[in-house]
Amino acid sequence: MVSVAQEEIDSNEKVALTGSLPDFSQYDIVFLVYPVWWGTIPNAVRTVLQSDDLSRIALYTLITHGGSGAGNSVEDIKAICKAEVSDMALEVFDDDVTDAASEVADWLYKIQKER
Ligand SMILES: Cc1cc2nc3c(=O)[nH]c(=O)nc-3n(C[C@H](O)[C@H](O)[C@H](O)COP(=O)(O)O)c2cc1C
């Protein structure tokens, strides 16, 4: 899995999704939750971001990782879609995911206050 993901990322392969996507035009705010893979977003997430015109959307990123933090993922998202990508990214270490509910709630509260 790790090497397949690296090949996908290195070759910029467009990965097909197995499910259907929502109609993003129905939303003003989107929370994008993804794991960092090789310092960036998984290619399937890239497919999601390129599937629609996200230019009217405020995008908040919740990022799980195994120690590197967000890596280049937020910059990469900004480069590939037109959403207004917030700098208030939340990074959660993978071992802490199951205990992160209050951290996520605090993050959502801060976002609500900011808006
Ligand atoms: C293909 C692959 C690449 C990864 N690359 C990174 C990385 O560059 N930096 C990092 O901190 N963690 C990396 N990880 C660890 C994942 O970010 C971590 O396991 C994940 O966020 C946990 O969420 P999950 O249980 O939904 O996979 C990688 C994991 C995989 C499978």
Coordinates of C-alpha atoms and ligand atoms in Angstrom, one line a residue:
M1 CA 0.0 0.0 0.0
V2 CA 2.8 2.4 1.0
S3 CA 4.7 1.8 -2.2
V4 CA 1.6 1.9 -4.4
A5 CA 0.7 5.2 -2.9
Q6 CA 4.2 6.5 -3.6
E7 CA 4.0 5.5 -7.2
E8 CA 0.6 7.2 -7.6
I9 CA 1.9 10.4 -6.1
D10 CA 5.2 10.4 -8.0
S11 CA 3.4 9.8 -11.3
N12 CA 0.5 12.2 -10.5
E13 CA -1.9 9.4 -11.4
K14 CA -5.5 10.3 -11.4
V15 CA -7.1 7.8 -9.0
A16 CA -10.8 6.8 -9.6
L17 CA -13.2 6.9 -6.7
T18 CA -15.5 4.0 -5.8
G19 CA -18.3 6.2 -4.4
S20 CA -20.1 9.3 -5.7
L21 CA -19.4 12.8 -4.5
P22 CA -21.8 15.4 -3.1
D23 CA -22.9 18.4 -5.2
F24 CA -20.4 20.9 -3.7
S25 CA -22.5 23.8 -5.0
Q26 CA -24.9 23.1 -2.1
Y27 CA -22.2 24.0 0.5
D28 CA -20.4 27.2 1.7
I29 CA -18.1 25.3 4.0
V30 CA -16.4 22.0 3.6
F31 CA -14.4 20.1 6.2
L32 CA -11.8 18.0 4.4
V33 CA -10.4 15.1 6.6
Y34 CA -7.4 13.2 5.2
P35 CA -4.2 11.3 6.1
V36 CA -0.9 12.7 5.1
W37 CA 0.7 10.3 2.6
W38 CA 4.3 10.9 1.5
G39 CA 4.1 14.5 2.8
T40 CA 1.0 15.4 0.8
I41 CA -2.6 14.4 0.1
P42 CA -3.5 11.0 -1.1
N43 CA -4.3 11.0 -4.8
A44 CA -7.9 10.1 -4.2
V45 CA -8.3 13.3 -2.2
R46 CA -6.7 15.1 -5.2
T47 CA -9.4 13.6 -7.4
V48 CA -12.1 14.9 -5.0
L49 CA -10.7 18.4 -5.1
Q50 CA -10.5 18.4 -8.9
S51 CA -14.0 17.0 -9.4
D52 CA -15.8 20.3 -9.1
D53 CA -15.4 24.1 -9.1
L54 CA -14.8 24.8 -5.4
S55 CA -14.2 28.5 -5.8
R56 CA -17.1 29.6 -3.6
I57 CA -16.2 27.2 -0.8
A58 CA -14.3 27.8 2.5
L59 CA -12.3 24.7 3.1
Y60 CA -11.1 23.6 6.5
T61 CA -8.6 20.8 6.7
L62 CA -8.3 18.2 9.5
I63 CA -5.2 16.2 8.9
T64 CA -4.1 12.9 10.4
H65 CA -0.4 12.0 10.3
G66 CA 2.2 9.6 11.6
G67 CA 4.7 12.3 12.9
S68 CA 5.4 14.7 10.1
G69 CA 2.4 17.0 10.6
A70 CA 0.7 18.4 7.5
G71 CA 3.8 18.3 5.3
N72 CA 3.1 20.1 2.1
S73 CA -0.5 19.0 1.9
V74 CA -2.2 22.3 2.6
E75 CA 0.0 24.2 0.1
D76 CA -0.7 21.4 -2.4
I77 CA -4.5 21.8 -1.8
K78 CA -4.2 25.6 -2.4
A79 CA -2.4 24.9 -5.7
I80 CA -4.9 22.5 -7.1
C81 CA -8.3 23.9 -6.2
K82 CA -9.8 27.4 -6.0
A83 CA -11.4 27.0 -2.6
E84 CA -10.6 29.5 0.1
V85 CA -8.3 27.2 2.2
S86 CA -8.2 28.2 5.8
D87 CA -4.8 28.3 7.6
M88 CA -6.6 27.0 10.7
A89 CA -5.6 23.4 9.9
L90 CA -5.9 20.9 12.7
E91 CA -3.2 18.2 12.7
V92 CA -3.9 15.0 14.7
F93 CA -1.2 12.4 15.3
D94 CA -2.6 9.0 14.2
D95 CA -2.3 7.3 17.7
D96 CA -4.3 10.2 19.2
V97 CA -7.2 10.0 16.8
T98 CA -9.5 8.1 19.1
D99 CA -8.9 10.6 21.9
A100 CA -9.2 13.7 19.7
A101 CA -12.9 14.5 20.1
S102 CA -12.4 17.4 22.5
E103 CA -9.6 18.8 20.4
V104 CA -11.8 18.6 17.3
A105 CA -14.7 20.3 19.2
D106 CA -12.3 23.1 20.3
W107 CA -11.2 23.5 16.7
L108 CA -14.7 23.7 15.4
Y109 CA -15.6 26.3 18.2
K110 CA -12.6 28.5 17.1
I111 CA -13.7 28.3 13.5
Q112 CA -17.3 29.2 14.4
K113 CA -15.9 32.2 16.4
E114 CA -13.7 33.3 13.5
R115 CA -16.6 33.2 11.0
Ligands
LIG1 C1 1.0 5.4 2.0 C2 1.3 6.1 3.3 C3 2.1 7.2 3.4 C4 2.3 7.9 4.6 N1 3.1 9.0 4.6 C5 3.2 9.7 5.8 C6 4.0 10.9 5.8 O1 4.6 11.3 4.9 N2 4.0 11.5 7.0 C7 3.4 11.1 8.2 O2 3.5 11.7 9.2 N3 2.6 10.0 8.1 C8 2.5 9.3 7.0 N4 1.7 8.2 6.9 C9 1.0 7.8 8.1 C10 -0.5 8.2 8.0 O3 -0.6 9.6 7.8 C11 -1.3 7.8 9.2 O4 -1.2 6.5 9.4 C12 -2.8 8.2 9.0 O5 -2.9 9.6 9.1 C13 -3.7 7.6 10.0 O6 -5.0 7.6 9.5 P1 -5.7 6.4 8.9 O7 -5.8 5.4 10.1 O8 -7.0 6.9 8.4 O9 -4.8 5.9 7.8 C14 1.6 7.4 5.7 C15 0.7 6.3 5.6 C16 0.6 5.7 4.4 C17 -0.4 4.5 4.4

